[in-house]
PDB file of C-alpha atoms in Angstrom:
ATOM      1  CA  MET A   5      29.091  21.906  19.376  1.00  0.00           C
ATOM      2  CA  ARG A   6      30.086  22.769  15.792  1.00  0.00           C
ATOM      3  CA  ILE A   7      27.346  22.948  13.631  1.00  0.00           C
ATOM      4  CA  GLU A   8      27.652  22.861   9.723  1.00  0.00           C
ATOM      5  CA  ALA A   9      25.157  22.905   7.044  1.00  0.00           C
ATOM      6  CA  LYS A  10      25.961  22.036   3.385  1.00  0.00           C
ATOM      7  CA  VAL A  11      23.350  21.867   0.237  1.00  0.00           C
ATOM      8  CA  HIS A  12      23.571  18.820  -2.432  1.00  0.00           C
ATOM      9  CA  SER A  13      21.649  18.954  -5.340  1.00  0.00           C
ATOM     10  CA  ILE A  14      20.733  15.305  -6.574  1.00  0.00           C
ATOM     11  CA  LYS A  15      19.492  14.211  -9.967  1.00  0.00           C
ATOM     12  CA  LEU A  16      16.415  12.153 -10.011  1.00  0.00           C
ATOM     13  CA  ALA A  17      16.325   9.014 -11.831  1.00  0.00           C
ATOM     14  CA  THR A  18      13.597   9.953 -13.950  1.00  0.00           C
ATOM     15  CA  PRO A  19      11.519  12.931 -13.771  1.00  0.00           C
ATOM     16  CA  PHE A  20       8.837  12.702 -10.735  1.00  0.00           C
ATOM     17  CA  VAL A  21       5.286  13.885 -11.224  1.00  0.00           C
ATOM     18  CA  ILE A  22       2.792  14.736  -8.740  1.00  0.00           C
ATOM     19  CA  SER A  23      -0.292  16.568  -9.072  1.00  0.00           C
ATOM     20  CA  ARG A  24       1.426  20.037  -8.205  1.00  0.00           C
ATOM     21  CA  GLY A  25       4.018  19.483 -10.894  1.00  0.00           C
ATOM     22  CA  ALA A  26       7.006  17.574 -12.209  1.00  0.00           C
ATOM     23  CA  ARG A  27      10.716  17.706 -10.665  1.00  0.00           C
ATOM     24  CA  THR A  28      14.326  16.503 -12.022  1.00  0.00           C
ATOM     25  CA  HIS A  29      16.246  17.469  -9.229  1.00  0.00           C
ATOM     26  CA  CYS A  30      16.104  17.589  -5.301  1.00  0.00           C
ATOM     27  CA  ASN A  31      17.943  19.611  -3.105  1.00  0.00           C
ATOM     28  CA  VAL A  32      18.793  18.285   0.456  1.00  0.00           C
ATOM     29  CA  VAL A  33      20.480  20.205   3.149  1.00  0.00           C
ATOM     30  CA  ARG A  34      22.722  18.048   5.428  1.00  0.00           C
ATOM     31  CA  VAL A  35      23.447  19.191   8.827  1.00  0.00           C
ATOM     32  CA  THR A  36      26.730  17.725  10.784  1.00  0.00           C
ATOM     33  CA  ILE A  37      26.831  18.309  14.352  1.00  0.00           C
ATOM     34  CA  SER A  38      29.990  17.615  16.049  1.00  0.00           C
ATOM     35  CA  LEU A  39      31.256  17.562  19.692  1.00  0.00           C
ATOM     36  CA  GLY A  40      35.081  16.407  20.067  1.00  0.00           C
ATOM     37  CA  ASN A  41      35.551  13.301  18.260  1.00  0.00           C
ATOM     38  CA  TRP A  42      31.468  12.287  18.214  1.00  0.00           C
ATOM     39  CA  GLN A  43      29.399  13.364  15.065  1.00  0.00           C
ATOM     40  CA  GLY A  44      25.818  13.288  14.084  1.00  0.00           C
ATOM     41  CA  VAL A  45      24.274  13.826  10.835  1.00  0.00           C
ATOM     42  CA  GLY A  46      20.684  15.008   9.756  1.00  0.00           C
ATOM     43  CA  GLU A  47      19.212  15.732   6.526  1.00  0.00           C
ATOM     44  CA  CYS A  48      16.100  17.540   5.376  1.00  0.00           C
ATOM     45  CA  THR A  49      14.500  18.456   2.303  1.00  0.00           C
ATOM     46  CA  PRO A  50      12.993  22.146   1.988  1.00  0.00           C
ATOM     47  CA  TYR A  51       9.438  22.075   0.330  1.00  0.00           C
ATOM     48  CA  PRO A  52       7.930  24.802  -1.569  1.00  0.00           C
ATOM     49  CA  ARG A  53       4.426  23.384  -0.837  1.00  0.00           C
ATOM     50  CA  TYR A  54       5.142  24.433   3.031  1.00  0.00           C
ATOM     51  CA  ASN A  55       6.945  27.916   1.938  1.00  0.00           C
ATOM     52  CA  GLU A  56      10.446  26.475   2.420  1.00  0.00           C
ATOM     53  CA  SER A  57      13.521  26.659   0.368  1.00  0.00           C
ATOM     54  CA  VAL A  58      17.201  26.037   0.579  1.00  0.00           C
ATOM     55  CA  GLU A  59      17.908  29.667   1.333  1.00  0.00           C
ATOM     56  CA  SER A  60      15.392  29.821   3.966  1.00  0.00           C
ATOM     57  CA  VAL A  61      16.240  26.417   5.644  1.00  0.00           C
ATOM     58  CA  LEU A  62      20.256  27.869   5.720  1.00  0.00           C
ATOM     59  CA  GLU A  63      19.123  31.082   6.959  1.00  0.00           C
ATOM     60  CA  GLN A  64      16.934  29.259  10.130  1.00  0.00           C
ATOM     61  CA  ILE A  65      19.847  27.110  10.782  1.00  0.00           C
ATOM     62  CA  GLU A  66      22.623  29.591  10.905  1.00  0.00           C
ATOM     63  CA  THR A  67      20.149  31.758  13.190  1.00  0.00           C
ATOM     64  CA  TRP A  68      19.206  29.083  15.595  1.00  0.00           C
ATOM     65  CA  GLN A  69      22.654  27.548  15.925  1.00  0.00           C
ATOM     66  CA  VAL A  70      23.739  30.871  18.001  1.00  0.00           C
ATOM     67  CA  ASN A  71      21.241  29.373  20.709  1.00  0.00           C
ATOM     68  CA  LEU A  72      22.133  25.974  20.376  1.00  0.00           C
ATOM     69  CA  LYS A  73      25.844  25.439  19.884  1.00  0.00           C
ATOM     70  CA  HIS A  74      26.952  26.125  23.680  1.00  0.00           C
ATOM     71  CA  LEU A  75      24.471  23.802  24.926  1.00  0.00           C
ATOM     72  CA  THR A  76      25.001  19.786  25.614  1.00  0.00           C
ATOM     73  CA  PRO A  77      23.335  17.798  23.049  1.00  0.00           C
ATOM     74  CA  VAL A  78      20.488  16.683  25.058  1.00  0.00           C
ATOM     75  CA  GLN A  79      19.800  20.615  26.340  1.00  0.00           C
ATOM     76  CA  ALA A  80      19.846  21.465  22.356  1.00  0.00           C
ATOM     77  CA  LYS A  81      17.520  18.874  21.395  1.00  0.00           C
ATOM     78  CA  LEU A  82      15.008  20.266  24.226  1.00  0.00           C
ATOM     79  CA  GLN A  83      15.818  23.711  23.263  1.00  0.00           C
ATOM     80  CA  LEU A  84      14.992  22.925  19.378  1.00  0.00           C
ATOM     81  CA  GLN A  85      11.199  22.105  20.230  1.00  0.00           C
ATOM     82  CA  ASN A  86      10.714  25.785  20.968  1.00  0.00           C
ATOM     83  CA  PHE A  87      11.561  26.681  17.113  1.00  0.00           C
ATOM     84  CA  PRO A  88       9.041  26.255  14.351  1.00  0.00           C
ATOM     85  CA  ALA A  89       8.408  22.531  12.910  1.00  0.00           C
ATOM     86  CA  GLY A  90       9.894  22.017   9.333  1.00  0.00           C
ATOM     87  CA  ALA A  91      12.725  21.132   7.469  1.00  0.00           C
ATOM     88  CA  ALA A  92      15.363  23.102   9.377  1.00  0.00           C
ATOM     89  CA  ARG A  93      14.470  21.754  12.391  1.00  0.00           C
ATOM     90  CA  ASN A  94      13.979  18.307  11.290  1.00  0.00           C
ATOM     91  CA  ALA A  95      17.738  18.366   9.936  1.00  0.00           C
ATOM     92  CA  LEU A  96      18.929  19.738  13.269  1.00  0.00           C
ATOM     93  CA  ASP A  97      16.883  17.100  15.434  1.00  0.00           C
ATOM     94  CA  CYS A  98      17.936  14.025  13.676  1.00  0.00           C
ATOM     95  CA  ALA A  99      21.536  15.158  13.840  1.00  0.00           C
ATOM     96  CA  LEU A 100      21.327  15.761  17.544  1.00  0.00           C
ATOM     97  CA  TRP A 101      19.978  12.156  17.937  1.00  0.00           C
ATOM     98  CA  ALA A 102      22.602  10.694  16.013  1.00  0.00           C
ATOM     99  CA  LEU A 103      25.295  12.825  17.743  1.00  0.00           C
ATOM    100  CA  ILE A 104      24.041  11.165  21.265  1.00  0.00           C
ATOM    101  CA  SER A 105      23.800   7.691  19.962  1.00  0.00           C
ATOM    102  CA  ASP A 106      27.562   8.365  18.795  1.00  0.00           C
ATOM    103  CA  MET A 107      28.365   9.430  22.149  1.00  0.00           C
ATOM    104  CA  ASP A 108      26.467   6.292  23.616  1.00  0.00           C
ATOM    105  CA  LYS A 109      28.864   4.126  21.161  1.00  0.00           C
ATOM    106  CA  LEU A 110      25.948   2.955  19.500  1.00  0.00           C
ATOM    107  CA  ASP A 111      24.956   3.455  15.681  1.00  0.00           C
ATOM    108  CA  PHE A 112      21.922   5.370  14.851  1.00  0.00           C
ATOM    109  CA  PRO A 113      19.138   4.547  14.271  1.00  0.00           C
ATOM    110  CA  ALA A 114      19.976   0.886  15.259  1.00  0.00           C
ATOM    111  CA  PRO A 115      20.852  -0.359  17.750  1.00  0.00           C
ATOM    112  CA  TYR A 116      20.296   2.917  19.433  1.00  0.00           C
ATOM    113  CA  PHE A 117      16.694   2.417  18.616  1.00  0.00           C
ATOM    114  CA  ASP A 118      14.982  -1.059  18.217  1.00  0.00           C
ATOM    115  CA  VAL A 119      14.285  -0.852  14.447  1.00  0.00           C
ATOM    116  CA  ASN A 120      12.962  -3.664  12.114  1.00  0.00           C
ATOM    117  CA  PRO A 121      15.829  -3.948   9.548  1.00  0.00           C
ATOM    118  CA  ASN A 122      13.759  -5.198   6.876  1.00  0.00           C
ATOM    119  CA  ILE A 123      10.603  -3.233   6.134  1.00  0.00           C
ATOM    120  CA  GLU A 124       8.211  -3.200   3.335  1.00  0.00           C
ATOM    121  CA  THR A 125       7.729   0.406   1.658  1.00  0.00           C
ATOM    122  CA  ALA A 126       5.728   1.519  -0.997  1.00  0.00           C
ATOM    123  CA  MET A 127       7.031   1.915  -4.414  1.00  0.00           C
ATOM    124  CA  THR A 128       5.762   5.152  -6.138  1.00  0.00           C
ATOM    125  CA  VAL A 129       4.088   5.370  -9.446  1.00  0.00           C
ATOM    126  CA  SER A 130       4.151   8.921 -10.932  1.00  0.00           C
ATOM    127  CA  ILE A 131       1.717  10.462 -12.920  1.00  0.00           C
ATOM    128  CA  GLY A 132       1.804   9.615 -16.648  1.00  0.00           C
ATOM    129  CA  SER A 133      -0.462   8.325 -18.945  1.00  0.00           C
ATOM    130  CA  ALA A 134      -2.399   5.005 -17.923  1.00  0.00           C
ATOM    131  CA  GLU A 135      -0.137   3.214 -19.954  1.00  0.00           C
ATOM    132  CA  VAL A 136       2.855   4.667 -18.890  1.00  0.00           C
ATOM    133  CA  MET A 137       1.629   4.141 -15.115  1.00  0.00           C
ATOM    134  CA  GLY A 138       0.938   0.610 -15.649  1.00  0.00           C
ATOM    135  CA  GLU A 139       4.346   0.095 -17.376  1.00  0.00           C
ATOM    136  CA  GLN A 140       5.826   1.606 -14.039  1.00  0.00           C
ATOM    137  CA  ALA A 141       3.522  -0.718 -12.238  1.00  0.00           C
ATOM    138  CA  ARG A 142       4.701  -3.746 -14.071  1.00  0.00           C
ATOM    139  CA  GLN A 143       8.385  -2.943 -13.572  1.00  0.00           C
ATOM    140  CA  TYR A 144       8.065  -2.693  -9.905  1.00  0.00           C
ATOM    141  CA  VAL A 145       6.240  -6.016  -9.641  1.00  0.00           C
ATOM    142  CA  GLU A 146       9.040  -7.668 -11.265  1.00  0.00           C
ATOM    143  CA  GLN A 147      11.526  -6.101  -9.101  1.00  0.00           C
ATOM    144  CA  GLY A 148       9.265  -8.082  -6.245  1.00  0.00           C
ATOM    145  CA  ALA A 149       7.319  -4.874  -5.019  1.00  0.00           C
ATOM    146  CA  THR A 150       4.052  -5.730  -2.778  1.00  0.00           C
ATOM    147  CA  LEU A 151       3.234  -2.469  -1.852  1.00  0.00           C
ATOM    148  CA  LEU A 152       2.639   0.545  -4.647  1.00  0.00           C
ATOM    149  CA  LYS A 153       1.651   4.154  -3.957  1.00  0.00           C
ATOM    150  CA  VAL A 154      -0.005   5.746  -6.943  1.00  0.00           C
ATOM    151  CA  LYS A 155       0.318   9.397  -7.415  1.00  0.00           C
ATOM    152  CA  LEU A 156      -2.866  11.002  -9.175  1.00  0.00           C
ATOM    153  CA  ASP A 157      -4.227  14.697  -9.914  1.00  0.00           C
ATOM    154  CA  GLU A 158      -7.837  15.268 -10.883  1.00  0.00           C
ATOM    155  CA  SER A 159      -7.698  13.744 -14.686  1.00  0.00           C
ATOM    156  CA  ASP A 160      -8.383  10.291 -15.864  1.00  0.00           C
ATOM    157  CA  ILE A 161      -8.378   8.817 -12.508  1.00  0.00           C
ATOM    158  CA  GLU A 162     -10.133   5.456 -12.841  1.00  0.00           C
ATOM    159  CA  HIS A 163      -8.311   4.613 -16.065  1.00  0.00           C
ATOM    160  CA  ARG A 164      -4.710   5.000 -14.439  1.00  0.00           C
ATOM    161  CA  VAL A 165      -6.038   3.089 -11.347  1.00  0.00           C
ATOM    162  CA  ALA A 166      -7.361   0.336 -13.589  1.00  0.00           C
ATOM    163  CA  ALA A 167      -3.736   0.230 -15.499  1.00  0.00           C
ATOM    164  CA  VAL A 168      -2.072   0.140 -12.351  1.00  0.00           C
ATOM    165  CA  ARG A 169      -4.409  -2.632 -10.547  1.00  0.00           C
ATOM    166  CA  GLN A 170      -4.057  -4.801 -14.094  1.00  0.00           C
ATOM    167  CA  ALA A 171      -0.429  -4.675 -14.146  1.00  0.00           C
ATOM    168  CA  ALA A 172      -0.204  -5.285 -10.407  1.00  0.00           C
ATOM    169  CA  PRO A 173      -2.930  -7.533  -9.350  1.00  0.00           C
ATOM    170  CA  ASN A 174      -1.426  -8.807  -6.332  1.00  0.00           C
ATOM    171  CA  CYS A 175       0.113  -5.601  -4.833  1.00  0.00           C
ATOM    172  CA  LYS A 176      -1.515  -3.790  -2.027  1.00  0.00           C
ATOM    173  CA  ILE A 177      -2.422   0.016  -3.544  1.00  0.00           C
ATOM    174  CA  VAL A 178      -2.551   3.208  -2.198  1.00  0.00           C
ATOM    175  CA  LEU A 179      -3.496   6.336  -3.841  1.00  0.00           C
ATOM    176  CA  ASP A 180      -2.078   9.686  -3.480  1.00  0.00           C
ATOM    177  CA  ALA A 181      -4.249  12.748  -4.724  1.00  0.00           C
ATOM    178  CA  ASN A 182      -1.758  15.824  -2.861  1.00  0.00           C
ATOM    179  CA  GLU A 183      -4.736  17.920  -2.437  1.00  0.00           C
ATOM    180  CA  ALA A 184      -6.168  17.470  -5.875  1.00  0.00           C
ATOM    181  CA  TRP A 185      -9.508  16.310  -5.523  1.00  0.00           C
ATOM    182  CA  GLN A 186     -11.671  19.420  -3.935  1.00  0.00           C
ATOM    183  CA  ASP A 187     -13.975  19.719  -7.155  1.00  0.00           C
ATOM    184  CA  MET A 188     -14.678  15.872  -7.226  1.00  0.00           C
ATOM    185  CA  GLU A 189     -18.010  14.384  -6.491  1.00  0.00           C
ATOM    186  CA  LEU A 190     -15.926  12.502  -3.893  1.00  0.00           C
ATOM    187  CA  GLU A 191     -18.467   9.990  -2.199  1.00  0.00           C
ATOM    188  CA  SER A 192     -19.083   8.544  -5.877  1.00  0.00           C
ATOM    189  CA  LEU A 193     -15.811   8.632  -6.531  1.00  0.00           C
ATOM    190  CA  PHE A 194     -14.701   6.510  -3.393  1.00  0.00           C
ATOM    191  CA  GLN A 195     -17.297   4.159  -4.301  1.00  0.00           C
ATOM    192  CA  ARG A 196     -16.092   3.570  -7.789  1.00  0.00           C
ATOM    193  CA  LEU A 197     -12.571   3.276  -6.513  1.00  0.00           C
ATOM    194  CA  ALA A 198     -13.213   0.412  -4.128  1.00  0.00           C
ATOM    195  CA  HIS A 199     -13.909  -1.902  -7.126  1.00  0.00           C
ATOM    196  CA  TYR A 200      -9.884  -1.711  -7.688  1.00  0.00           C
ATOM    197  CA  ASP A 201      -9.228  -3.157  -4.048  1.00  0.00           C
ATOM    198  CA  ILE A 202      -7.471   0.465  -2.695  1.00  0.00           C
ATOM    199  CA  ALA A 203      -5.860   0.225   0.591  1.00  0.00           C
ATOM    200  CA  MET A 204      -5.883   3.575   1.377  1.00  0.00           C
ATOM    201  CA  ILE A 205      -6.289   7.313  -0.223  1.00  0.00           C
ATOM    202  CA  GLU A 206      -4.124  10.200   1.210  1.00  0.00           C
ATOM    203  CA  GLN A 207      -4.846  13.591   1.019  1.00  0.00           C
ATOM    204  CA  PRO A 208      -8.095  13.942  -1.291  1.00  0.00           C
ATOM    205  CA  VAL A 209      -8.708  17.640  -0.448  1.00  0.00           C
ATOM    206  CA  PRO A 210      -6.632  20.834   0.106  1.00  0.00           C
ATOM    207  CA  ALA A 211      -5.185  21.237   3.687  1.00  0.00           C
ATOM    208  CA  GLY A 212      -7.378  23.411   5.331  1.00  0.00           C
ATOM    209  CA  GLN A 213     -10.408  22.134   3.488  1.00  0.00           C
ATOM    210  CA  ASP A 214     -10.598  18.712   5.379  1.00  0.00           C
ATOM    211  CA  GLU A 215     -14.216  19.486   6.382  1.00  0.00           C
ATOM    212  CA  LEU A 216     -15.212  18.680   2.981  1.00  0.00           C
ATOM    213  CA  LEU A 217     -14.651  14.987   3.933  1.00  0.00           C
ATOM    214  CA  GLN A 218     -17.027  15.155   6.954  1.00  0.00           C
ATOM    215  CA  GLY A 219     -20.094  12.987   6.520  1.00  0.00           C
ATOM    216  CA  ILE A 220     -18.921  11.567   3.125  1.00  0.00           C
ATOM    217  CA  ALA A 221     -19.161   7.741   2.784  1.00  0.00           C
ATOM    218  CA  HIS A 222     -15.817   6.466   2.123  1.00  0.00           C
ATOM    219  CA  PRO A 223     -15.201   2.611   1.981  1.00  0.00           C
ATOM    220  CA  ILE A 224     -11.435   3.380   1.516  1.00  0.00           C
ATOM    221  CA  PRO A 225      -9.627   4.588   4.434  1.00  0.00           C
ATOM    222  CA  LEU A 226      -8.410   8.051   4.130  1.00  0.00           C
ATOM    223  CA  CYS A 227      -5.115   9.356   5.434  1.00  0.00           C
ATOM    224  CA  ALA A 228      -4.045  13.113   6.050  1.00  0.00           C
ATOM    225  CA  ASP A 229      -0.628  14.185   4.726  1.00  0.00           C
ATOM    226  CA  GLU A 230      -0.588  17.800   4.043  1.00  0.00           C
ATOM    227  CA  SER A 231      -2.983  18.535   6.623  1.00  0.00           C
ATOM    228  CA  CYS A 232      -1.041  16.796   9.394  1.00  0.00           C
ATOM    229  CA  HIS A 233       2.614  18.068  10.554  1.00  0.00           C
ATOM    230  CA  THR A 234       2.440  17.931  14.487  1.00  0.00           C
ATOM    231  CA  LYS A 235       0.218  16.799  17.193  1.00  0.00           C
ATOM    232  CA  GLN A 236      -1.216  20.198  17.355  1.00  0.00           C
ATOM    233  CA  ASP A 237      -3.255  19.270  13.937  1.00  0.00           C
ATOM    234  CA  LEU A 238      -4.879  16.061  15.030  1.00  0.00           C
ATOM    235  CA  SER A 239      -8.043  17.787  16.600  1.00  0.00           C
ATOM    236  CA  SER A 240      -9.160  19.076  13.357  1.00  0.00           C
ATOM    237  CA  LEU A 241      -8.528  16.002  11.541  1.00  0.00           C
ATOM    238  CA  TYR A 242     -10.807  13.603  13.608  1.00  0.00           C
ATOM    239  CA  GLY A 243     -13.795  12.523  11.802  1.00  0.00           C
ATOM    240  CA  CYS A 244     -12.338  13.420   8.533  1.00  0.00           C
ATOM    241  CA  TYR A 245      -9.438  10.630   8.339  1.00  0.00           C
ATOM    242  CA  GLU A 246      -8.511   7.620   9.492  1.00  0.00           C
ATOM    243  CA  MET A 247      -4.864   7.487   9.258  1.00  0.00           C
ATOM    244  CA  VAL A 248      -2.031  10.226   9.265  1.00  0.00           C
ATOM    245  CA  ASN A 249       1.094  10.165   7.432  1.00  0.00           C
ATOM    246  CA  ILE A 250       4.123  11.036   9.661  1.00  0.00           C
ATOM    247  CA  LYS A 251       7.027  12.897   7.807  1.00  0.00           C
ATOM    248  CA  LEU A 252      10.142  14.023   9.661  1.00  0.00           C
ATOM    249  CA  ASP A 253      10.199  17.187   7.404  1.00  0.00           C
ATOM    250  CA  LYS A 254       7.053  18.056   8.450  1.00  0.00           C
ATOM    251  CA  THR A 255       6.801  17.375  12.365  1.00  0.00           C
ATOM    252  CA  GLY A 256      10.249  19.032  12.429  1.00  0.00           C
ATOM    253  CA  GLY A 257      12.328  15.907  13.567  1.00  0.00           C
ATOM    254  CA  LEU A 258      12.260  12.723  15.349  1.00  0.00           C
ATOM    255  CA  THR A 259      11.362  13.886  18.492  1.00  0.00           C
ATOM    256  CA  GLU A 260       8.129  15.580  17.618  1.00  0.00           C
ATOM    257  CA  ALA A 261       7.437  12.327  15.340  1.00  0.00           C
ATOM    258  CA  PHE A 262       7.363  10.241  18.473  1.00  0.00           C
ATOM    259  CA  GLU A 263       4.852  12.792  20.372  1.00  0.00           C
ATOM    260  CA  LEU A 264       2.500  12.798  17.177  1.00  0.00           C
ATOM    261  CA  GLU A 265       2.698   9.110  16.786  1.00  0.00           C
ATOM    262  CA  VAL A 266       1.727   8.475  20.612  1.00  0.00           C
ATOM    263  CA  GLN A 267      -1.156  10.926  20.460  1.00  0.00           C
ATOM    264  CA  ALA A 268      -2.555   9.798  17.041  1.00  0.00           C
ATOM    265  CA  ARG A 269      -2.838   6.228  18.108  1.00  0.00           C
ATOM    266  CA  SER A 270      -4.460   7.406  21.282  1.00  0.00           C
ATOM    267  CA  LEU A 271      -7.162   9.320  19.213  1.00  0.00           C
ATOM    268  CA  GLY A 272      -7.614   6.004  16.940  1.00  0.00           C
ATOM    269  CA  PHE A 273      -5.525   6.898  14.049  1.00  0.00           C
ATOM    270  CA  GLY A 274      -3.781   4.351  12.197  1.00  0.00           C
ATOM    271  CA  ILE A 275      -0.073   5.478  11.283  1.00  0.00           C
ATOM    272  CA  MET A 276       1.735   5.802   7.831  1.00  0.00           C
ATOM    273  CA  VAL A 277       5.247   6.914   7.603  1.00  0.00           C
ATOM    274  CA  GLY A 278       6.403   8.726   4.611  1.00  0.00           C
ATOM    275  CA  CYS A 279       9.213  10.963   3.399  1.00  0.00           C
ATOM    276  CA  MET A 280       9.829  13.866   0.697  1.00  0.00           C
ATOM    277  CA  LEU A 281      12.409  13.064  -2.039  1.00  0.00           C
ATOM    278  CA  GLY A 282      15.822  12.632  -0.221  1.00  0.00           C
ATOM    279  CA  THR A 283      18.718  10.085   0.698  1.00  0.00           C
ATOM    280  CA  SER A 284      19.260   7.374   2.846  1.00  0.00           C
ATOM    281  CA  VAL A 285      20.179   9.518   5.700  1.00  0.00           C
ATOM    282  CA  ALA A 286      16.678  11.037   5.870  1.00  0.00           C
ATOM    283  CA  MET A 287      15.086   7.456   5.196  1.00  0.00           C
ATOM    284  CA  LYS A 288      17.173   5.854   8.140  1.00  0.00           C
ATOM    285  CA  ALA A 289      16.192   8.774  10.644  1.00  0.00           C
ATOM    286  CA  ALA A 290      12.335   7.837  10.206  1.00  0.00           C
ATOM    287  CA  LEU A 291      13.067   4.083  10.887  1.00  0.00           C
ATOM    288  CA  PRO A 292      11.995   4.123  14.581  1.00  0.00           C
ATOM    289  CA  ILE A 293       8.684   5.188  13.462  1.00  0.00           C
ATOM    290  CA  ALA A 294       8.351   3.081  10.436  1.00  0.00           C
ATOM    291  CA  THR A 295       8.949  -0.037  12.441  1.00  0.00           C
ATOM    292  CA  ARG A 296       5.565   0.294  14.127  1.00  0.00           C
ATOM    293  CA  ALA A 297       3.887   1.807  11.293  1.00  0.00           C
ATOM    294  CA  GLU A 298       0.946   0.315   9.172  1.00  0.00           C
ATOM    295  CA  ILE A 299       2.003   1.582   5.722  1.00  0.00           C
ATOM    296  CA  VAL A 300       5.500   2.859   5.022  1.00  0.00           C
ATOM    297  CA  ASP A 301       6.589   4.941   2.176  1.00  0.00           C
ATOM    298  CA  LEU A 302      10.207   5.441   2.512  1.00  0.00           C
ATOM    299  CA  ASP A 303      11.418   4.807  -1.183  1.00  0.00           C
ATOM    300  CA  GLY A 304      13.196   8.457  -1.789  1.00  0.00           C
ATOM    301  CA  PRO A 305      16.640   6.766  -2.509  1.00  0.00           C
ATOM    302  CA  VAL A 306      14.933   4.773  -5.077  1.00  0.00           C
ATOM    303  CA  LEU A 307      13.731   7.833  -6.812  1.00  0.00           C
ATOM    304  CA  LEU A 308      17.447   9.430  -6.985  1.00  0.00           C
ATOM    305  CA  GLY A 309      19.995   9.267  -9.578  1.00  0.00           C
ATOM    306  CA  GLN A 310      22.616   8.350  -6.831  1.00  0.00           C
ATOM    307  CA  ASP A 311      22.334   7.422  -3.170  1.00  0.00           C
ATOM    308  CA  VAL A 312      24.510   8.289  -0.669  1.00  0.00           C
ATOM    309  CA  GLU A 313      27.509   5.885   0.440  1.00  0.00           C
ATOM    310  CA  ASN A 314      26.492   2.820   2.980  1.00  0.00           C
ATOM    311  CA  GLY A 315      22.744   3.603   2.047  1.00  0.00           C
ATOM    312  CA  LEU A 316      19.835   1.467   2.331  1.00  0.00           C
ATOM    313  CA  ARG A 317      19.481  -1.527   0.329  1.00  0.00           C
ATOM    314  CA  TYR A 318      15.905  -1.862  -1.542  1.00  0.00           C
ATOM    315  CA  SER A 319      15.062  -5.425  -3.045  1.00  0.00           C
ATOM    316  CA  GLU A 320      11.777  -7.489  -3.061  1.00  0.00           C
ATOM    317  CA  GLY A 321       9.655  -4.551  -2.072  1.00  0.00           C
ATOM    318  CA  LYS A 322      11.460  -3.940   1.208  1.00  0.00           C
ATOM    319  CA  LEU A 323      14.323  -1.557   2.470  1.00  0.00           C
ATOM    320  CA  HIS A 324      16.803  -3.165   4.019  1.00  0.00           C
ATOM    321  CA  LEU A 325      18.911  -1.584   7.031  1.00  0.00           C
ATOM    322  CA  PHE A 326      22.001  -3.954   6.867  1.00  0.00           C
TER     323      PHE A 326
END
């Protein structure tokens, strides 16, 4: 097999602001694995929060391919699971899945996998003033959105949520604190937010401090994101969260994502499928899991200035594979 990795820097349509800061570009690493006339492509987004950079991901891919390129694609996919979960493994794993499907003369992800080609997805409202966030929500509603994901930090929480709810009275709304609420009086906050008909709250406290949630009454379901990477994390999340957010860049690819999904459901967790900023190459790879998820957040390409050719289509609050 021939393994190639290239970096693509993509300007965002507008600055993307979460509790950890603002971004104007995203850098993705795209891996192409070729075997004869067959080819598979995978994409990852290195994430500084997880001590990843473009350079570190490229170095991992360069190091690992020495052990992979002489194997069959199926053998390589199995061998890859011995390497650390993260962005680099994700790009390689998804490229191998795509290569194997190409060898079977089937498109990836469908019809190789049985996926729903039209899936409701969240549209992301990034952090700004309450007025700005309300306007973002209003524009999404005008475009047909039915599910909004609202980014928040520790400031002006209720005012911002109220503005979004007023602008989107009929939308399902999930909130994402990105670990920013560790100093809040959480039980009181959760009770107040329940008045805005919130469907779910993601990661209110920092990863590793999930025990802060134990014993706290919360009428709104909580979802682990930064705290949940692979199936090994699940035991520490039980009793703190009702859902887990599966992202391929965290699981290290589709292979582990399948295993995480099965084990999470066996423990009673609901499933959300999310993404980093990235193109339709990355979003398509997540569709086999997204097809069965309760909540899907795969709007990454909507936030980009330009997606790849033949990418997913987004309209009326849904992503469309075809």
